[in-house]
mmCIF file of C-alpha atoms in Angstrom:
data_model
loop_
_atom_site.group_PDB
_atom_site.id
_atom_site.type_symbol
_atom_site.label_atom_id
_atom_site.label_comp_id
_atom_site.label_asym_id
_atom_site.label_seq_id
_atom_site.Cartn_x
_atom_site.Cartn_y
_atom_site.Cartn_z
ATOM 1 C CA MET A 1 26.411 68.000 35.709
ATOM 2 C CA ASP A 2 24.941 64.609 36.734
ATOM 3 C CA LYS A 3 26.999 61.925 38.489
ATOM 4 C CA LYS A 4 27.024 59.501 35.533
ATOM 5 C CA ARG A 5 28.516 62.141 33.254
ATOM 6 C CA VAL A 6 31.189 63.112 35.808
ATOM 7 C CA LEU A 7 32.127 59.459 36.335
ATOM 8 C CA GLY A 8 32.201 58.907 32.554
ATOM 9 C CA ILE A 9 34.606 61.824 32.044
ATOM 10 C CA LEU A 10 36.876 60.628 34.895
ATOM 11 C CA LEU A 11 36.978 57.087 33.500
ATOM 12 C CA PHE A 12 37.713 58.422 30.025
ATOM 13 C CA VAL A 13 40.689 60.487 31.251
ATOM 14 C CA PHE A 14 41.960 57.641 33.457
ATOM 15 C CA SER A 15 41.725 55.108 30.612
ATOM 16 C CA LEU A 16 43.750 57.377 28.286
ATOM 17 C CA ILE A 17 46.429 57.826 30.959
ATOM 18 C CA ILE A 18 46.684 54.037 31.387
ATOM 19 C CA LEU A 19 46.882 53.386 27.637
ATOM 20 C CA PHE A 20 49.413 56.143 26.944
ATOM 21 C CA TRP A 21 51.542 55.207 29.965
ATOM 22 C CA GLU A 22 51.616 51.523 29.064
ATOM 23 C CA ASN A 23 52.577 52.401 25.494
ATOM 24 C CA ASN A 24 55.252 54.964 26.394
ATOM 25 C CA PHE A 25 52.951 57.933 25.693
ATOM 26 C CA VAL A 26 53.028 57.234 21.933
ATOM 27 C CA ILE A 27 49.983 58.946 20.411
ATOM 28 C CA THR A 28 50.403 57.384 16.961
ATOM 29 C CA GLY A 29 49.198 53.970 15.800
ATOM 30 C CA LYS A 30 50.907 52.118 18.604
ATOM 31 C CA VAL A 31 47.924 52.375 20.924
ATOM 32 C CA VAL A 32 45.468 50.829 18.483
ATOM 33 C CA GLY A 33 47.774 49.632 15.694
ATOM 34 C CA GLU A 34 49.777 46.514 15.021
ATOM 35 C CA SER A 35 52.238 47.034 17.872
ATOM 36 C CA PHE A 36 49.452 47.306 20.453
ATOM 37 C CA SER A 37 49.885 44.434 22.933
ATOM 38 C CA PHE A 38 46.973 42.962 24.823
ATOM 39 C CA SER A 39 48.618 43.054 28.212
ATOM 40 C CA PHE A 40 46.513 43.161 31.373
ATOM 41 C CA VAL A 41 47.109 46.911 31.725
ATOM 42 C CA ASN A 42 46.135 47.604 28.104
ATOM 43 C CA LEU A 43 43.034 45.437 28.492
ATOM 44 C CA LEU A 44 42.091 47.319 31.658
ATOM 45 C CA GLY A 45 42.538 50.627 29.821
ATOM 46 C CA LEU A 46 40.284 49.480 26.980
ATOM 47 C CA ILE A 47 37.602 48.282 29.404
ATOM 48 C CA LEU A 48 37.654 51.630 31.220
ATOM 49 C CA LEU A 49 37.528 53.494 27.899
ATOM 50 C CA ILE A 50 34.480 51.537 26.721
ATOM 51 C CA SER A 51 32.823 51.966 30.145
ATOM 52 C CA SER A 52 33.356 55.723 29.967
ATOM 53 C CA PHE A 53 31.606 55.878 26.573
ATOM 54 C CA ILE A 54 28.664 53.867 27.929
ATOM 55 C CA LEU A 55 28.289 56.183 30.930
ATOM 56 C CA LEU A 56 28.514 59.324 28.787
ATOM 57 C CA ILE A 57 25.939 58.030 26.296
ATOM 58 C CA SER A 58 23.538 56.801 29.006
ATOM 59 C CA GLY A 59 23.430 60.111 30.848
ATOM 60 C CA LYS A 60 20.169 61.809 31.745
ATOM 61 C CA LYS A 61 17.929 62.099 28.715
ATOM 62 C CA THR A 62 16.028 65.211 27.694
ATOM 63 C CA LEU A 63 12.775 65.821 29.557
ATOM 64 C CA ASP A 64 9.722 66.810 27.530
ATOM 65 C CA TYR A 65 7.965 67.863 30.735
ATOM 66 C CA LEU A 66 9.120 68.505 34.260
ATOM 67 C CA VAL A 67 5.826 68.599 36.151
ATOM 68 C CA ILE A 68 5.412 70.143 39.587
ATOM 69 C CA PRO A 69 2.283 69.356 41.625
ATOM 70 C CA GLY A 70 0.578 72.042 43.708
ATOM 71 C CA GLY A 71 -0.620 70.734 47.061
ATOM 72 C CA GLU A 72 0.262 71.938 50.544
ATOM 73 C CA ASP A 73 2.136 75.234 50.930
ATOM 74 C CA ASP A 74 5.023 73.543 52.767
ATOM 75 C CA TRP A 75 5.500 71.204 49.795
ATOM 76 C CA LYS A 76 5.803 73.939 47.179
ATOM 77 C CA LYS A 77 9.243 75.270 48.129
ATOM 78 C CA PRO A 78 11.016 71.848 48.219
ATOM 79 C CA ARG A 79 9.433 71.002 44.869
ATOM 80 C CA LEU A 80 10.497 74.275 43.304
ATOM 81 C CA ASP A 81 14.019 73.882 44.742
ATOM 82 C CA ARG A 82 14.223 70.357 43.290
ATOM 83 C CA ALA A 83 13.062 71.580 39.868
ATOM 84 C CA LEU A 84 15.676 74.346 39.857
ATOM 85 C CA GLU A 85 18.355 71.857 40.947
ATOM 86 C CA GLU A 86 17.523 69.638 37.959
ATOM 87 C CA LYS A 87 17.579 72.615 35.620
ATOM 88 C CA LYS A 88 20.973 73.759 36.941
ATOM 89 C CA SER A 89 22.394 70.256 36.427
ATOM 90 C CA GLY A 90 22.522 71.032 32.707
ATOM 91 C CA ARG A 91 19.781 68.618 31.744
ATOM 92 C CA LYS A 92 17.678 69.781 28.817
ATOM 93 C CA ILE A 93 14.070 70.416 29.854
ATOM 94 C CA LYS A 94 11.668 71.395 27.103
ATOM 95 C CA LYS A 95 8.880 72.587 29.395
ATOM 96 C CA MET A 96 8.248 73.001 33.117
ATOM 97 C CA TYR A 97 4.579 72.537 33.928
ATOM 98 C CA TRP A 98 2.698 73.281 37.156
ATOM 99 C CA LEU A 99 -0.046 70.717 37.740
ATOM 100 C CA LYS A 100 -3.234 72.593 38.616
ATOM 101 C CA GLY A 101 -5.685 69.765 39.192
ATOM 102 C CA LYS A 102 -7.878 69.772 42.303
ATOM 103 C CA ASP A 103 -6.346 66.422 43.256
ATOM 104 C CA SER A 104 -3.899 63.858 41.860
ATOM 105 C CA GLU A 105 -6.542 62.318 39.609
ATOM 106 C CA GLU A 106 -7.206 65.653 37.938
ATOM 107 C CA ASP A 107 -3.463 66.269 37.640
ATOM 108 C CA ILE A 108 -3.094 63.144 35.503
ATOM 109 C CA LEU A 109 -6.184 63.858 33.408
ATOM 110 C CA LEU A 110 -4.958 67.395 32.643
ATOM 111 C CA LEU A 111 -1.468 66.113 31.850
ATOM 112 C CA GLY A 112 -2.996 63.463 29.599
ATOM 113 C CA GLU A 113 -4.510 66.222 27.452
ATOM 114 C CA ILE A 114 -1.106 67.632 26.496
ATOM 115 C CA ALA A 115 1.254 64.626 26.664
ATOM 116 C CA LYS A 116 2.145 62.680 23.518
ATOM 117 C CA PRO A 117 3.315 59.074 22.951
ATOM 118 C CA GLY A 118 7.060 58.773 23.571
ATOM 119 C CA ASP A 119 7.251 61.786 25.902
ATOM 120 C CA ARG A 120 9.594 61.640 28.891
ATOM 121 C CA ILE A 121 7.968 63.179 31.976
ATOM 122 C CA ALA A 122 9.553 63.781 35.392
ATOM 123 C CA PHE A 123 7.327 64.206 38.460
ATOM 124 C CA ASP A 124 8.754 66.556 41.073
ATOM 125 C CA THR A 125 7.292 65.086 44.268
ATOM 126 C CA PHE A 126 7.960 62.680 47.145
ATOM 127 C CA PRO A 127 8.343 58.975 46.235
ATOM 128 C CA ILE A 128 5.055 57.553 47.512
ATOM 129 C CA HIS A 129 3.089 60.302 45.742
ATOM 130 C CA TYR A 130 4.903 59.389 42.537
ATOM 131 C CA ARG A 131 3.728 55.782 43.001
ATOM 132 C CA GLU A 132 0.157 57.077 43.195
ATOM 133 C CA TYR A 133 0.688 59.024 39.957
ATOM 134 C CA LYS A 134 2.005 55.852 38.286
ATOM 135 C CA LYS A 135 -1.164 53.963 39.229
ATOM 136 C CA LEU A 136 -3.322 56.840 37.979
ATOM 137 C CA ILE A 137 -1.456 56.908 34.663
ATOM 138 C CA LYS A 138 -2.156 53.200 34.138
ATOM 139 C CA LYS A 139 -5.854 53.778 34.841
ATOM 140 C CA ALA A 140 -5.974 56.831 32.568
ATOM 141 C CA GLN A 141 -4.334 54.766 29.799
ATOM 142 C CA ARG A 142 -6.918 52.046 30.396
ATOM 143 C CA ASP A 143 -9.661 54.667 29.951
ATOM 144 C CA GLY A 144 -8.028 56.155 26.840
ATOM 145 C CA LYS A 145 -7.284 59.430 28.644
ATOM 146 C CA PHE A 146 -3.484 59.263 28.671
ATOM 147 C CA PRO A 147 -1.107 58.372 25.810
ATOM 148 C CA LEU A 148 0.697 55.043 25.813
ATOM 149 C CA GLU A 149 4.487 54.618 25.686
ATOM 150 C CA VAL A 150 5.140 57.617 27.934
ATOM 151 C CA LYS A 151 8.284 57.318 30.054
ATOM 152 C CA THR A 152 8.170 58.712 33.596
ATOM 153 C CA GLU A 153 10.636 59.253 36.421
ATOM 154 C CA ASN A 154 10.637 60.745 39.889
ATOM 155 C CA LEU A 155 12.602 63.830 40.889
ATOM 156 C CA ALA A 156 12.228 62.855 44.521
ATOM 157 C CA THR A 157 11.722 65.426 47.248
ATOM 158 C CA GLU A 158 11.993 64.683 50.974
ATOM 159 C CA GLN A 159 9.402 62.268 52.345
ATOM 160 C CA GLY A 160 8.653 62.815 56.036
ATOM 161 C CA PRO A 161 5.848 61.354 58.214
ATOM 162 C CA LYS A 162 3.231 63.799 56.892
ATOM 163 C CA GLU A 163 4.089 63.008 53.277
ATOM 164 C CA TRP A 164 4.074 59.292 54.045
ATOM 165 C CA ILE A 165 0.551 59.459 55.574
ATOM 166 C CA TYR A 166 -0.885 61.499 52.690
ATOM 167 C CA GLY A 167 0.864 59.367 50.108
ATOM 168 C CA THR A 168 -0.222 56.081 51.668
ATOM 169 C CA LEU A 169 -3.872 57.176 51.772
ATOM 170 C CA GLY A 170 -3.719 58.230 48.126
ATOM 171 C CA LEU A 171 -1.992 55.015 47.098
ATOM 172 C CA LEU A 172 -4.539 52.858 48.975
ATOM 173 C CA GLU A 173 -7.379 54.781 47.357
ATOM 174 C CA GLU A 174 -6.012 54.130 43.866
ATOM 175 C CA THR A 175 -5.251 50.485 44.682
ATOM 176 C CA PHE A 176 -8.882 49.684 45.564
ATOM 177 C CA LYS A 177 -10.698 52.139 43.276
ATOM 178 C CA ARG A 178 -11.981 50.534 40.077
ATOM 179 C CA ARG A 179 -14.133 53.255 38.495
ATOM 180 C CA LYS A 180 -13.138 55.238 35.428
ATOM 181 C CA LEU A 181 -11.181 58.414 36.082
ATOM 182 C CA ASP A 182 -13.009 61.708 35.888
ATOM 183 C CA TYR A 183 -12.760 65.342 36.947
ATOM 184 C CA LYS A 184 -13.776 66.134 40.503
ATOM 185 C CA LYS A 185 -16.934 68.025 39.535
ATOM 186 C CA ASN A 186 -18.288 64.850 37.908
ATOM 187 C CA ARG A 187 -17.566 62.557 40.863
ATOM 188 C CA ASN A 188 -19.824 61.664 43.755
ATOM 189 C CA GLU A 189 -17.291 61.365 46.573
ATOM 190 C CA LYS A 190 -18.809 63.293 49.462
ATOM 191 C CA TYR A 191 -17.749 60.798 52.136
ATOM 192 C CA LEU A 192 -14.244 60.469 50.722
ATOM 193 C CA GLY A 193 -13.905 64.249 50.667
ATOM 194 C CA LYS A 194 -14.929 64.452 54.330
ATOM 195 C CA LEU A 195 -12.412 61.761 55.261
ATOM 196 C CA LYS A 196 -9.608 63.634 53.494
ATOM 197 C CA LYS A 197 -10.535 66.863 55.295
ATOM 198 C CA LEU A 198 -10.525 65.025 58.626
ATOM 199 C CA VAL A 199 -7.065 63.577 57.979
ATOM 200 C CA HIS A 200 -5.829 67.007 56.868
ATOM 201 C CA LYS A 201 -7.113 68.517 60.111
ATOM 202 C CA PHE A 202 -5.151 66.156 62.351
ATOM 203 C CA ILE A 203 -1.837 66.066 60.499
#
């Protein structure tokens, strides 16, 4: 159960206790009827009651896709653990989807083939990698390769120095790259590929 829902339930129970206590535990029309007095305590109870409804209604919404990137072997277990944690929280997830692109750009292009306008998609990865995905989505939408009005969120996994270096390089690449997105086999990026291999070798 997510934190918002727990807090909403606690506020709801607490607000009822306040209202019933202030009104001598009368469950009939006294709480909301003509004899209900707008004292400070009653007003506080009403505010807490309304707040509890807002928290319960604004809880985590259903996910159409929970997507899990591939990547390095030491990233797979934390991502899988995070996905299972979200599933156990009670949140409704329509489909869990492993991203099988050869890089982040391909991940977004493949996801764009199955996503629909209005979908809610959660990315199970470290925060800076999610920022790269967000930039790629905007570019894919620009190129007509990803639906508009898709809502995304990050199911964040731990971001250490290695993740930060990889993520920063990817984010910088997407910040300065202006070409249309395409699958790796159609790209001429020999020097970029060599640079990525060199970075991979040293970290």
